[in-house]
């Protein structure tokens, strides 16, 4: 915006028409900045209109540039908010499972729900990792509420994976192993993209929680 204003400034006021007529002391940088702000915001011309031929070409180009910026901003918002929503849904689900104390059902051989539940968590965590790779900026959207913060609730997924690997049922152990692999992939994204350190997945996730204002108890 300032660059465009500097482009207009040398041609003011001679290269422009003022709807209110010549302004005493006009034609300064402030007029150029005003014109640039009005043009790039795609609001149309205000009371300063270009008169020379080359300025009539330049100003629509700035308006086109402003429209492109607006389109990019809207597209960016529409892309990242579904990713943020999926992340918060996963966090709330883990929080609910923790409050329901699902971990105590791991050693019940009659529990048919647990393998499916662990599989669904694996899919959701994998999706969260893909979202974090594709939209790295979502990492910096922090949730103050621990129940809706994935950084705060992922340790419970680690606990489910750890307990599940020693369950008596084979399908539970397999589902827990898949969950642990999904958690390792998520931790790998944190290491590669955000420089989180740690020798194990729990250590990386603990650093993730601390960075988001939810240090492990």
mmCIF file of N, CA and C in Angstrom, residues 4-141:
data_model
loop_
_atom_site.group_PDB
_atom_site.id
_atom_site.type_symbol
_atom_site.label_atom_id
_atom_site.label_comp_id
_atom_site.label_asym_id
_atom_site.label_seq_id
_atom_site.Cartn_x
_atom_site.Cartn_y
_atom_site.Cartn_z
ATOM 1 N N UNK A 4 2.530 1.725 -3.426
ATOM 2 C CA UNK A 4 1.655 2.351 -4.423
ATOM 3 C C UNK A 4 1.543 3.851 -4.163
ATOM 4 N N UNK A 5 1.463 4.228 -2.886
ATOM 5 C CA UNK A 5 1.375 5.656 -2.543
ATOM 6 C C UNK A 5 2.617 6.402 -3.022
ATOM 7 N N UNK A 6 3.787 5.778 -2.860
ATOM 8 C CA UNK A 6 5.028 6.402 -3.342
ATOM 9 C C UNK A 6 5.026 6.528 -4.866
ATOM 10 N N UNK A 7 4.329 5.604 -5.526
ATOM 11 C CA UNK A 7 4.225 5.662 -6.983
ATOM 12 C C UNK A 7 3.347 6.833 -7.431
ATOM 13 N N UNK A 8 2.292 7.099 -6.659
ATOM 14 C CA UNK A 8 1.378 8.196 -7.017
ATOM 15 C C UNK A 8 1.938 9.570 -6.642
ATOM 16 N N UNK A 9 2.696 9.602 -5.603
ATOM 17 C CA UNK A 9 3.118 10.872 -4.992
ATOM 18 C C UNK A 9 3.766 11.860 -5.981
ATOM 19 N N UNK A 10 4.710 11.430 -6.836
ATOM 20 C CA UNK A 10 5.333 12.410 -7.740
ATOM 21 C C UNK A 10 4.350 13.046 -8.732
ATOM 22 N N UNK A 11 3.222 12.384 -9.000
ATOM 23 C CA UNK A 11 2.255 12.903 -9.979
ATOM 24 C C UNK A 11 1.171 13.754 -9.344
ATOM 25 N N UNK A 12 1.267 13.999 -8.051
ATOM 26 C CA UNK A 12 0.244 14.796 -7.370
ATOM 27 C C UNK A 12 0.707 16.242 -7.228
ATOM 28 N N UNK A 13 -0.216 17.192 -7.412
ATOM 29 C CA UNK A 13 -1.638 17.009 -7.770
ATOM 30 C C UNK A 13 -1.919 17.050 -9.276
ATOM 31 N N UNK A 14 -0.875 17.284 -10.099
ATOM 32 C CA UNK A 14 -1.109 17.544 -11.521
ATOM 33 C C UNK A 14 -1.738 16.361 -12.242
ATOM 34 N N UNK A 15 -1.411 15.157 -11.851
ATOM 35 C CA UNK A 15 -1.902 13.981 -12.561
ATOM 36 C C UNK A 15 -3.263 13.500 -12.115
ATOM 37 N N UNK A 16 -3.899 14.235 -11.204
ATOM 38 C CA UNK A 16 -5.180 13.790 -10.651
ATOM 39 C C UNK A 16 -6.191 14.923 -10.676
ATOM 40 N N UNK A 17 -7.442 14.545 -10.643
ATOM 41 C CA UNK A 17 -8.539 15.504 -10.556
ATOM 42 C C UNK A 17 -9.183 15.385 -9.188
ATOM 43 N N UNK A 18 -9.302 16.511 -8.514
ATOM 44 C CA UNK A 18 -9.938 16.551 -7.199
ATOM 45 C C UNK A 18 -11.388 16.985 -7.384
ATOM 46 N N UNK A 19 -12.323 16.189 -6.866
ATOM 47 C CA UNK A 19 -13.737 16.511 -7.073
ATOM 48 C C UNK A 19 -14.130 17.823 -6.404
ATOM 49 N N UNK A 20 -13.402 18.185 -5.363
ATOM 50 C CA UNK A 20 -13.705 19.427 -4.650
ATOM 51 C C UNK A 20 -12.903 20.607 -5.193
ATOM 52 N N UNK A 21 -12.186 20.359 -6.295
ATOM 53 C CA UNK A 21 -11.362 21.414 -6.856
ATOM 54 C C UNK A 21 -9.983 21.415 -6.246
ATOM 55 N N UNK A 22 -9.087 22.240 -6.740
ATOM 56 C CA UNK A 22 -7.728 22.300 -6.205
ATOM 57 C C UNK A 22 -7.726 22.546 -4.698
ATOM 58 N N UNK A 23 -6.925 21.779 -4.000
ATOM 59 C CA UNK A 23 -6.835 21.910 -2.549
ATOM 60 C C UNK A 23 -5.529 22.605 -2.196
ATOM 61 N N UNK A 24 -5.599 23.738 -1.492
ATOM 62 C CA UNK A 24 -4.361 24.429 -1.112
ATOM 63 C C UNK A 24 -3.457 23.508 -0.294
ATOM 64 N N UNK A 25 -2.223 23.403 -0.729
ATOM 65 C CA UNK A 25 -1.295 22.527 -0.012
ATOM 66 C C UNK A 25 -1.488 21.063 -0.309
ATOM 67 N N UNK A 26 -2.376 20.721 -1.263
ATOM 68 C CA UNK A 26 -2.635 19.330 -1.583
ATOM 69 C C UNK A 26 -1.514 18.735 -2.398
ATOM 70 N N UNK A 27 -1.644 17.484 -2.705
ATOM 71 C CA UNK A 27 -0.656 16.805 -3.515
ATOM 72 C C UNK A 27 0.477 16.209 -2.727
ATOM 73 N N UNK A 28 0.346 16.120 -1.410
ATOM 74 C CA UNK A 28 1.399 15.543 -0.592
ATOM 75 C C UNK A 28 1.294 14.023 -0.524
ATOM 76 N N UNK A 29 2.199 13.442 0.258
ATOM 77 C CA UNK A 29 2.223 11.990 0.404
ATOM 78 C C UNK A 29 0.923 11.474 1.009
ATOM 79 N N UNK A 30 0.314 12.273 1.889
ATOM 80 C CA UNK A 30 -0.931 11.840 2.528
ATOM 81 C C UNK A 30 -2.032 11.617 1.504
ATOM 82 N N UNK A 31 -2.076 12.453 0.452
ATOM 83 C CA UNK A 31 -3.069 12.246 -0.604
ATOM 84 C C UNK A 31 -2.783 10.959 -1.369
ATOM 85 N N UNK A 32 -1.514 10.697 -1.623
ATOM 86 C CA UNK A 32 -1.155 9.458 -2.303
ATOM 87 C C UNK A 32 -1.512 8.230 -1.474
ATOM 88 N N UNK A 33 -1.286 8.318 -0.166
ATOM 89 C CA UNK A 33 -1.621 7.210 0.718
ATOM 90 C C UNK A 33 -3.138 7.010 0.787
ATOM 91 N N UNK A 34 -3.869 8.119 0.833
ATOM 92 C CA UNK A 34 -5.332 8.052 0.849
ATOM 93 C C UNK A 34 -5.849 7.358 -0.410
ATOM 94 N N UNK A 35 -5.333 7.755 -1.562
ATOM 95 C CA UNK A 35 -5.765 7.163 -2.826
ATOM 96 C C UNK A 35 -5.418 5.675 -2.862
ATOM 97 N N UNK A 36 -4.223 5.332 -2.378
ATOM 98 C CA UNK A 36 -3.802 3.940 -2.370
ATOM 99 C C UNK A 36 -4.704 3.095 -1.471
ATOM 100 N N UNK A 37 -5.063 3.608 -0.306
ATOM 101 C CA UNK A 37 -5.924 2.877 0.621
ATOM 102 C C UNK A 37 -7.310 2.654 0.031
ATOM 103 N N UNK A 38 -7.858 3.695 -0.601
ATOM 104 C CA UNK A 38 -9.189 3.572 -1.199
ATOM 105 C C UNK A 38 -9.173 2.584 -2.362
ATOM 106 N N UNK A 39 -8.117 2.624 -3.160
ATOM 107 C CA UNK A 39 -8.042 1.779 -4.349
ATOM 108 C C UNK A 39 -7.822 0.318 -3.997
ATOM 109 N N UNK A 40 -6.863 0.031 -3.092
ATOM 110 C CA UNK A 40 -6.541 -1.363 -2.774
ATOM 111 C C UNK A 40 -7.661 -2.044 -2.002
ATOM 112 N N UNK A 41 -8.493 -1.251 -1.325
ATOM 113 C CA UNK A 41 -9.635 -1.823 -0.606
ATOM 114 C C UNK A 41 -10.809 -2.099 -1.530
ATOM 115 N N UNK A 42 -10.631 -1.828 -2.832
ATOM 116 C CA UNK A 42 -11.648 -2.069 -3.883
ATOM 117 C C UNK A 42 -12.949 -1.336 -3.596
ATOM 118 N N UNK A 43 -12.839 -0.175 -2.963
ATOM 119 C CA UNK A 43 -14.037 0.629 -2.693
ATOM 120 C C UNK A 43 -14.371 1.573 -3.848
ATOM 121 N N UNK A 44 -13.499 1.615 -4.859
ATOM 122 C CA UNK A 44 -13.691 2.578 -5.952
ATOM 123 C C UNK A 44 -12.958 3.867 -5.632
ATOM 124 N N UNK A 45 -13.055 4.828 -6.523
ATOM 125 C CA UNK A 45 -12.378 6.098 -6.301
ATOM 126 C C UNK A 45 -13.173 6.968 -5.341
ATOM 127 N N UNK A 46 -12.420 7.743 -4.555
ATOM 128 C CA UNK A 46 -13.057 8.709 -3.680
ATOM 129 C C UNK A 46 -13.139 10.043 -4.389
ATOM 130 N N UNK A 47 -12.636 11.085 -3.748
ATOM 131 C CA UNK A 47 -12.688 12.416 -4.362
ATOM 132 C C UNK A 47 -11.413 12.751 -5.133
ATOM 133 N N UNK A 48 -10.516 11.752 -5.282
ATOM 134 C CA UNK A 48 -9.305 11.934 -6.086
ATOM 135 C C UNK A 48 -9.330 10.894 -7.207
ATOM 136 N N UNK A 49 -9.342 11.393 -8.467
ATOM 137 C CA UNK A 49 -9.457 10.510 -9.626
ATOM 138 C C UNK A 49 -8.256 10.730 -10.542
ATOM 139 N N UNK A 50 -7.609 9.662 -11.040
ATOM 140 C CA UNK A 50 -6.467 9.857 -11.946
ATOM 141 C C UNK A 50 -6.893 10.520 -13.244
ATOM 142 N N UNK A 51 -6.049 11.419 -13.706
ATOM 143 C CA UNK A 51 -6.363 12.148 -14.944
ATOM 144 C C UNK A 51 -5.459 11.728 -16.097
ATOM 145 N N UNK A 52 -4.190 11.476 -15.841
ATOM 146 C CA UNK A 52 -3.277 11.112 -16.924
ATOM 147 C C UNK A 52 -3.483 9.651 -17.320
ATOM 148 N N UNK A 53 -3.066 9.326 -18.555
ATOM 149 C CA UNK A 53 -3.346 8.007 -19.125
ATOM 150 C C UNK A 53 -2.671 6.885 -18.345
ATOM 151 N N UNK A 54 -1.393 7.042 -17.995
ATOM 152 C CA UNK A 54 -0.700 5.937 -17.328
ATOM 153 C C UNK A 54 -1.229 5.682 -15.925
ATOM 154 N N UNK A 55 -1.711 6.749 -15.259
ATOM 155 C CA UNK A 55 -2.305 6.560 -13.937
ATOM 156 C C UNK A 55 -3.646 5.850 -14.024
ATOM 157 N N UNK A 56 -4.362 6.055 -15.138
ATOM 158 C CA UNK A 56 -5.627 5.346 -15.337
ATOM 159 C C UNK A 56 -5.404 3.844 -15.524
ATOM 160 N N UNK A 57 -4.207 3.479 -15.936
ATOM 161 C CA UNK A 57 -3.858 2.059 -16.071
ATOM 162 C C UNK A 57 -3.372 1.487 -14.739
ATOM 163 N N UNK A 58 -2.566 2.258 -14.025
ATOM 164 C CA UNK A 58 -1.951 1.786 -12.781
ATOM 165 C C UNK A 58 -2.985 1.570 -11.674
ATOM 166 N N UNK A 59 -3.902 2.494 -11.504
ATOM 167 C CA UNK A 59 -4.853 2.387 -10.387
ATOM 168 C C UNK A 59 -5.755 1.150 -10.479
ATOM 169 N N UNK A 60 -6.270 0.783 -11.667
ATOM 170 C CA UNK A 60 -7.026 -0.477 -11.724
ATOM 171 C C UNK A 60 -6.176 -1.703 -11.398
ATOM 172 N N UNK A 61 -4.880 -1.633 -11.727
ATOM 173 C CA UNK A 61 -3.998 -2.741 -11.381
ATOM 174 C C UNK A 61 -3.887 -2.895 -9.863
ATOM 175 N N UNK A 62 -3.827 -1.766 -9.162
ATOM 176 C CA UNK A 62 -3.782 -1.843 -7.699
ATOM 177 C C UNK A 62 -5.087 -2.402 -7.155
ATOM 178 N N UNK A 63 -6.208 -1.987 -7.748
ATOM 179 C CA UNK A 63 -7.499 -2.521 -7.316
ATOM 180 C C UNK A 63 -7.568 -4.031 -7.540
ATOM 181 N N UNK A 64 -7.025 -4.484 -8.672
ATOM 182 C CA UNK A 64 -6.995 -5.920 -8.953
ATOM 183 C C UNK A 64 -6.124 -6.648 -7.936
ATOM 184 N N UNK A 65 -5.000 -6.029 -7.586
ATOM 185 C CA UNK A 65 -4.110 -6.603 -6.578
ATOM 186 C C UNK A 65 -4.835 -6.683 -5.229
ATOM 187 N N UNK A 66 -5.582 -5.648 -4.880
ATOM 188 C CA UNK A 66 -6.333 -5.650 -3.633
ATOM 189 C C UNK A 66 -7.406 -6.720 -3.613
ATOM 190 N N UNK A 67 -8.084 -6.909 -4.750
ATOM 191 C CA UNK A 67 -9.112 -7.946 -4.838
ATOM 192 C C UNK A 67 -8.485 -9.330 -4.685
ATOM 193 N N UNK A 68 -7.290 -9.519 -5.269
ATOM 194 C CA UNK A 68 -6.592 -10.798 -5.142
ATOM 195 C C UNK A 68 -6.224 -11.071 -3.680
ATOM 196 N N UNK A 69 -5.767 -10.028 -2.976
ATOM 197 C CA UNK A 69 -5.437 -10.186 -1.559
ATOM 198 C C UNK A 69 -6.674 -10.553 -0.741
ATOM 199 N N UNK A 70 -7.793 -9.897 -1.029
ATOM 200 C CA UNK A 70 -9.036 -10.184 -0.326
ATOM 201 C C UNK A 70 -9.479 -11.619 -0.576
ATOM 202 N N UNK A 71 -9.387 -12.060 -1.825
ATOM 203 C CA UNK A 71 -9.766 -13.430 -2.174
ATOM 204 C C UNK A 71 -8.876 -14.442 -1.464
ATOM 205 N N UNK A 72 -7.561 -14.153 -1.439
ATOM 206 C CA UNK A 72 -6.621 -15.062 -0.772
ATOM 207 C C UNK A 72 -6.906 -15.144 0.724
ATOM 208 N N UNK A 73 -7.240 -14.010 1.338
ATOM 209 C CA UNK A 73 -7.532 -14.000 2.775
ATOM 210 C C UNK A 73 -8.779 -14.823 3.097
ATOM 211 N N UNK A 74 -9.825 -14.650 2.287
ATOM 212 C CA UNK A 74 -11.061 -15.409 2.504
ATOM 213 C C UNK A 74 -10.815 -16.899 2.296
ATOM 214 N N UNK A 75 -10.073 -17.244 1.248
ATOM 215 C CA UNK A 75 -9.760 -18.653 0.966
ATOM 216 C C UNK A 75 -8.966 -19.270 2.103
ATOM 217 N N UNK A 76 -8.004 -18.514 2.642
ATOM 218 C CA UNK A 76 -7.186 -19.007 3.754
ATOM 219 C C UNK A 76 -8.054 -19.306 4.971
ATOM 220 N N UNK A 77 -8.971 -18.403 5.283
ATOM 221 C CA UNK A 77 -9.856 -18.602 6.430
ATOM 222 C C UNK A 77 -10.733 -19.835 6.226
ATOM 223 N N UNK A 78 -11.280 -19.983 5.018
ATOM 224 C CA UNK A 78 -12.155 -21.121 4.731
ATOM 225 C C UNK A 78 -11.397 -22.441 4.766
ATOM 226 N N UNK A 79 -10.095 -22.412 4.534
ATOM 227 C CA UNK A 79 -9.299 -23.630 4.553
ATOM 228 C C UNK A 79 -8.892 -24.033 5.961
ATOM 229 N N UNK A 80 -8.487 -23.074 6.793
ATOM 230 C CA UNK A 80 -7.939 -23.453 8.096
ATOM 231 C C UNK A 80 -9.011 -23.727 9.142
ATOM 232 N N UNK A 81 -10.186 -23.119 9.016
ATOM 233 C CA UNK A 81 -11.178 -23.308 10.071
ATOM 234 C C UNK A 81 -11.734 -24.721 10.139
ATOM 235 N N UNK A 82 -11.948 -25.424 9.019
ATOM 236 C CA UNK A 82 -12.323 -26.842 9.141
ATOM 237 C C UNK A 82 -11.255 -27.670 9.857
ATOM 238 N N UNK A 83 -9.973 -27.360 9.600
ATOM 239 C CA UNK A 83 -8.886 -28.076 10.281
ATOM 240 C C UNK A 83 -8.916 -27.796 11.777
ATOM 241 N N UNK A 84 -9.144 -26.550 12.151
ATOM 242 C CA UNK A 84 -9.240 -26.204 13.577
ATOM 243 C C UNK A 84 -10.441 -26.882 14.229
ATOM 244 N N UNK A 85 -11.539 -26.958 13.496
ATOM 245 C CA UNK A 85 -12.745 -27.608 14.031
ATOM 246 C C UNK A 85 -12.485 -29.088 14.278
ATOM 247 N N UNK A 86 -11.852 -29.768 13.308
ATOM 248 C CA UNK A 86 -11.538 -31.196 13.484
ATOM 249 C C UNK A 86 -10.618 -31.404 14.682
ATOM 250 N N UNK A 87 -9.663 -30.510 14.851
ATOM 251 C CA UNK A 87 -8.737 -30.640 15.974
ATOM 252 C C UNK A 87 -9.472 -30.497 17.312
ATOM 253 N N UNK A 88 -10.376 -29.539 17.390
ATOM 254 C CA UNK A 88 -11.102 -29.319 18.643
ATOM 255 C C UNK A 88 -12.085 -30.447 18.930
ATOM 256 N N UNK A 89 -12.696 -30.987 17.883
ATOM 257 C CA UNK A 89 -13.605 -32.121 18.069
ATOM 258 C C UNK A 89 -12.841 -33.316 18.645
ATOM 259 N N UNK A 90 -11.658 -33.586 18.106
ATOM 260 C CA UNK A 90 -10.826 -34.672 18.629
ATOM 261 C C UNK A 90 -10.440 -34.416 20.081
ATOM 262 N N UNK A 91 -10.076 -33.186 20.395
ATOM 263 C CA UNK A 91 -9.684 -32.851 21.770
ATOM 264 C C UNK A 91 -10.846 -33.058 22.738
ATOM 265 N N UNK A 92 -12.025 -32.597 22.351
ATOM 266 C CA UNK A 92 -13.191 -32.743 23.225
ATOM 267 C C UNK A 92 -13.554 -34.218 23.391
ATOM 268 N N UNK A 93 -13.408 -34.992 22.312
ATOM 269 C CA UNK A 93 -13.703 -36.416 22.411
ATOM 270 C C UNK A 93 -12.748 -37.105 23.381
ATOM 271 N N UNK A 94 -11.475 -36.782 23.298
ATOM 272 C CA UNK A 94 -10.512 -37.360 24.240
ATOM 273 C C UNK A 94 -10.823 -36.938 25.667
ATOM 274 N N UNK A 95 -11.238 -35.696 25.845
ATOM 275 C CA UNK A 95 -11.595 -35.210 27.173
ATOM 276 C C UNK A 95 -12.790 -35.967 27.737
ATOM 277 N N UNK A 96 -13.781 -36.212 26.885
ATOM 278 C CA UNK A 96 -14.973 -36.960 27.314
ATOM 279 C C UNK A 96 -14.607 -38.399 27.666
ATOM 280 N N UNK A 97 -13.757 -39.023 26.848
ATOM 281 C CA UNK A 97 -13.327 -40.395 27.128
ATOM 282 C C UNK A 97 -12.555 -40.477 28.439
ATOM 283 N N UNK A 98 -11.769 -39.450 28.720
ATOM 284 C CA UNK A 98 -11.025 -39.431 29.982
ATOM 285 C C UNK A 98 -11.964 -39.319 31.173
ATOM 286 N N UNK A 99 -12.969 -38.453 31.036
ATOM 287 C CA UNK A 99 -13.934 -38.316 32.136
ATOM 288 C C UNK A 99 -14.745 -39.595 32.316
ATOM 289 N N UNK A 100 -15.001 -40.319 31.240
ATOM 290 C CA UNK A 100 -15.750 -41.578 31.326
ATOM 291 C C UNK A 100 -14.871 -42.738 31.789
ATOM 292 N N UNK A 101 -13.560 -42.474 31.917
ATOM 293 C CA UNK A 101 -12.601 -43.495 32.372
ATOM 294 C C UNK A 101 -12.673 -44.746 31.499
ATOM 295 N N UNK A 102 -12.551 -44.524 30.198
ATOM 296 C CA UNK A 102 -12.617 -45.635 29.246
ATOM 297 C C UNK A 102 -11.452 -46.597 29.443
ATOM 298 N N UNK A 103 -10.347 -46.114 29.949
ATOM 299 C CA UNK A 103 -9.154 -46.954 30.104
ATOM 300 C C UNK A 103 -9.420 -48.175 30.971
ATOM 301 N N UNK A 104 -10.368 -48.086 31.886
ATOM 302 C CA UNK A 104 -10.608 -49.220 32.783
ATOM 303 C C UNK A 104 -11.264 -50.394 32.069
ATOM 304 N N UNK A 105 -11.812 -50.158 30.872
ATOM 305 C CA UNK A 105 -12.466 -51.246 30.132
ATOM 306 C C UNK A 105 -11.483 -52.030 29.267
ATOM 307 N N UNK A 106 -10.227 -51.577 29.239
ATOM 308 C CA UNK A 106 -9.249 -52.213 28.349
ATOM 309 C C UNK A 106 -9.057 -53.687 28.680
ATOM 310 N N UNK A 107 -9.033 -54.023 29.934
ATOM 311 C CA UNK A 107 -8.751 -55.405 30.343
ATOM 312 C C UNK A 107 -10.011 -56.261 30.411
ATOM 313 N N UNK A 108 -11.120 -55.728 29.967
ATOM 314 C CA UNK A 108 -12.356 -56.516 29.924
ATOM 315 C C UNK A 108 -12.431 -57.235 28.576
ATOM 316 N N UNK A 109 -12.250 -58.530 28.521
ATOM 317 C CA UNK A 109 -12.249 -59.249 27.239
ATOM 318 C C UNK A 109 -13.599 -59.230 26.540
ATOM 319 N N UNK A 110 -14.647 -58.875 27.273
ATOM 320 C CA UNK A 110 -15.985 -58.848 26.668
ATOM 321 C C UNK A 110 -16.295 -57.508 26.004
ATOM 322 N N UNK A 111 -15.408 -56.525 26.125
ATOM 323 C CA UNK A 111 -15.656 -55.196 25.559
ATOM 324 C C UNK A 111 -15.430 -55.232 24.049
ATOM 325 N N UNK A 112 -16.524 -55.070 23.293
ATOM 326 C CA UNK A 112 -16.427 -55.070 21.829
ATOM 327 C C UNK A 112 -16.282 -53.659 21.272
ATOM 328 N N UNK A 113 -16.516 -52.661 22.107
ATOM 329 C CA UNK A 113 -16.490 -51.284 21.639
ATOM 330 C C UNK A 113 -15.072 -50.747 21.512
ATOM 331 N N UNK A 114 -14.164 -51.223 22.353
ATOM 332 C CA UNK A 114 -12.845 -50.608 22.466
ATOM 333 C C UNK A 114 -12.022 -50.658 21.177
ATOM 334 N N UNK A 115 -11.944 -51.784 20.478
ATOM 335 C CA UNK A 115 -11.147 -51.774 19.235
ATOM 336 C C UNK A 115 -11.625 -50.733 18.228
ATOM 337 N N UNK A 116 -12.940 -50.627 18.077
ATOM 338 C CA UNK A 116 -13.478 -49.628 17.144
ATOM 339 C C UNK A 116 -13.162 -48.219 17.609
ATOM 340 N N UNK A 117 -13.255 -48.005 18.912
ATOM 341 C CA UNK A 117 -12.963 -46.687 19.468
ATOM 342 C C UNK A 117 -11.502 -46.301 19.234
ATOM 343 N N UNK A 118 -10.593 -47.227 19.458
ATOM 344 C CA UNK A 118 -9.173 -46.948 19.242
ATOM 345 C C UNK A 118 -8.878 -46.710 17.764
ATOM 346 N N UNK A 119 -9.556 -47.461 16.893
ATOM 347 C CA UNK A 119 -9.381 -47.241 15.449
ATOM 348 C C UNK A 119 -9.840 -45.848 15.045
ATOM 349 N N UNK A 120 -10.974 -45.406 15.585
ATOM 350 C CA UNK A 120 -11.492 -44.072 15.258
ATOM 351 C C UNK A 120 -10.547 -42.983 15.757
ATOM 352 N N UNK A 121 -9.967 -43.203 16.928
ATOM 353 C CA UNK A 121 -8.989 -42.233 17.445
ATOM 354 C C UNK A 121 -7.749 -42.200 16.552
ATOM 355 N N UNK A 122 -7.324 -43.353 16.069
ATOM 356 C CA UNK A 122 -6.154 -43.397 15.177
ATOM 357 C C UNK A 122 -6.408 -42.596 13.911
ATOM 358 N N UNK A 123 -7.602 -42.764 13.343
ATOM 359 C CA UNK A 123 -7.947 -42.029 12.124
ATOM 360 C C UNK A 123 -7.975 -40.525 12.391
ATOM 361 N N UNK A 124 -8.588 -40.126 13.510
ATOM 362 C CA UNK A 124 -8.702 -38.703 13.829
ATOM 363 C C UNK A 124 -7.331 -38.077 14.099
ATOM 364 N N UNK A 125 -6.454 -38.820 14.775
ATOM 365 C CA UNK A 125 -5.108 -38.295 15.061
ATOM 366 C C UNK A 125 -4.289 -38.206 13.782
ATOM 367 N N UNK A 126 -4.451 -39.179 12.902
ATOM 368 C CA UNK A 126 -3.776 -39.110 11.598
ATOM 369 C C UNK A 126 -4.243 -37.897 10.809
ATOM 370 N N UNK A 127 -5.556 -37.640 10.838
ATOM 371 C CA UNK A 127 -6.101 -36.468 10.152
ATOM 372 C C UNK A 127 -5.546 -35.179 10.759
ATOM 373 N N UNK A 128 -5.435 -35.146 12.076
ATOM 374 C CA UNK A 128 -4.871 -33.957 12.739
ATOM 375 C C UNK A 128 -3.432 -33.730 12.321
ATOM 376 N N UNK A 129 -2.676 -34.823 12.158
ATOM 377 C CA UNK A 129 -1.300 -34.687 11.707
ATOM 378 C C UNK A 129 -1.200 -34.175 10.282
ATOM 379 N N UNK A 130 -2.088 -34.664 9.415
ATOM 380 C CA UNK A 130 -2.116 -34.185 8.024
ATOM 381 C C UNK A 130 -2.491 -32.704 7.987
ATOM 382 N N UNK A 131 -3.494 -32.322 8.787
ATOM 383 C CA UNK A 131 -3.893 -30.909 8.847
ATOM 384 C C UNK A 131 -2.728 -30.034 9.291
ATOM 385 N N UNK A 132 -1.955 -30.541 10.247
ATOM 386 C CA UNK A 132 -0.829 -29.759 10.765
ATOM 387 C C UNK A 132 0.268 -29.624 9.717
ATOM 388 N N UNK A 133 0.436 -30.643 8.895
ATOM 389 C CA UNK A 133 1.409 -30.556 7.802
ATOM 390 C C UNK A 133 0.947 -29.571 6.735
ATOM 391 N N UNK A 134 -0.331 -29.685 6.356
ATOM 392 C CA UNK A 134 -0.850 -28.878 5.255
ATOM 393 C C UNK A 134 -1.063 -27.419 5.664
ATOM 394 N N UNK A 135 -1.486 -27.206 6.899
ATOM 395 C CA UNK A 135 -1.787 -25.851 7.385
ATOM 396 C C UNK A 135 -0.994 -25.610 8.667
ATOM 397 N N UNK A 136 0.305 -25.401 8.501
ATOM 398 C CA UNK A 136 1.198 -25.274 9.656
ATOM 399 C C UNK A 136 0.806 -24.118 10.566
ATOM 400 N N UNK A 137 0.170 -23.093 9.989
ATOM 401 C CA UNK A 137 -0.197 -21.936 10.808
ATOM 402 C C UNK A 137 -1.222 -22.272 11.881
ATOM 403 N N UNK A 138 -1.964 -23.394 11.703
ATOM 404 C CA UNK A 138 -2.962 -23.764 12.715
ATOM 405 C C UNK A 138 -2.300 -24.138 14.035
ATOM 406 N N UNK A 139 -1.025 -24.475 13.995
ATOM 407 C CA UNK A 139 -0.317 -24.800 15.244
ATOM 408 C C UNK A 139 -0.387 -23.630 16.221
ATOM 409 N N UNK A 140 -0.352 -22.406 15.700
ATOM 410 C CA UNK A 140 -0.268 -21.221 16.551
ATOM 411 C C UNK A 140 -1.633 -20.752 17.056
ATOM 412 N N UNK A 141 -2.694 -21.472 16.700
ATOM 413 C CA UNK A 141 -4.019 -21.193 17.260
ATOM 414 C C UNK A 141 -4.148 -22.019 18.540
#
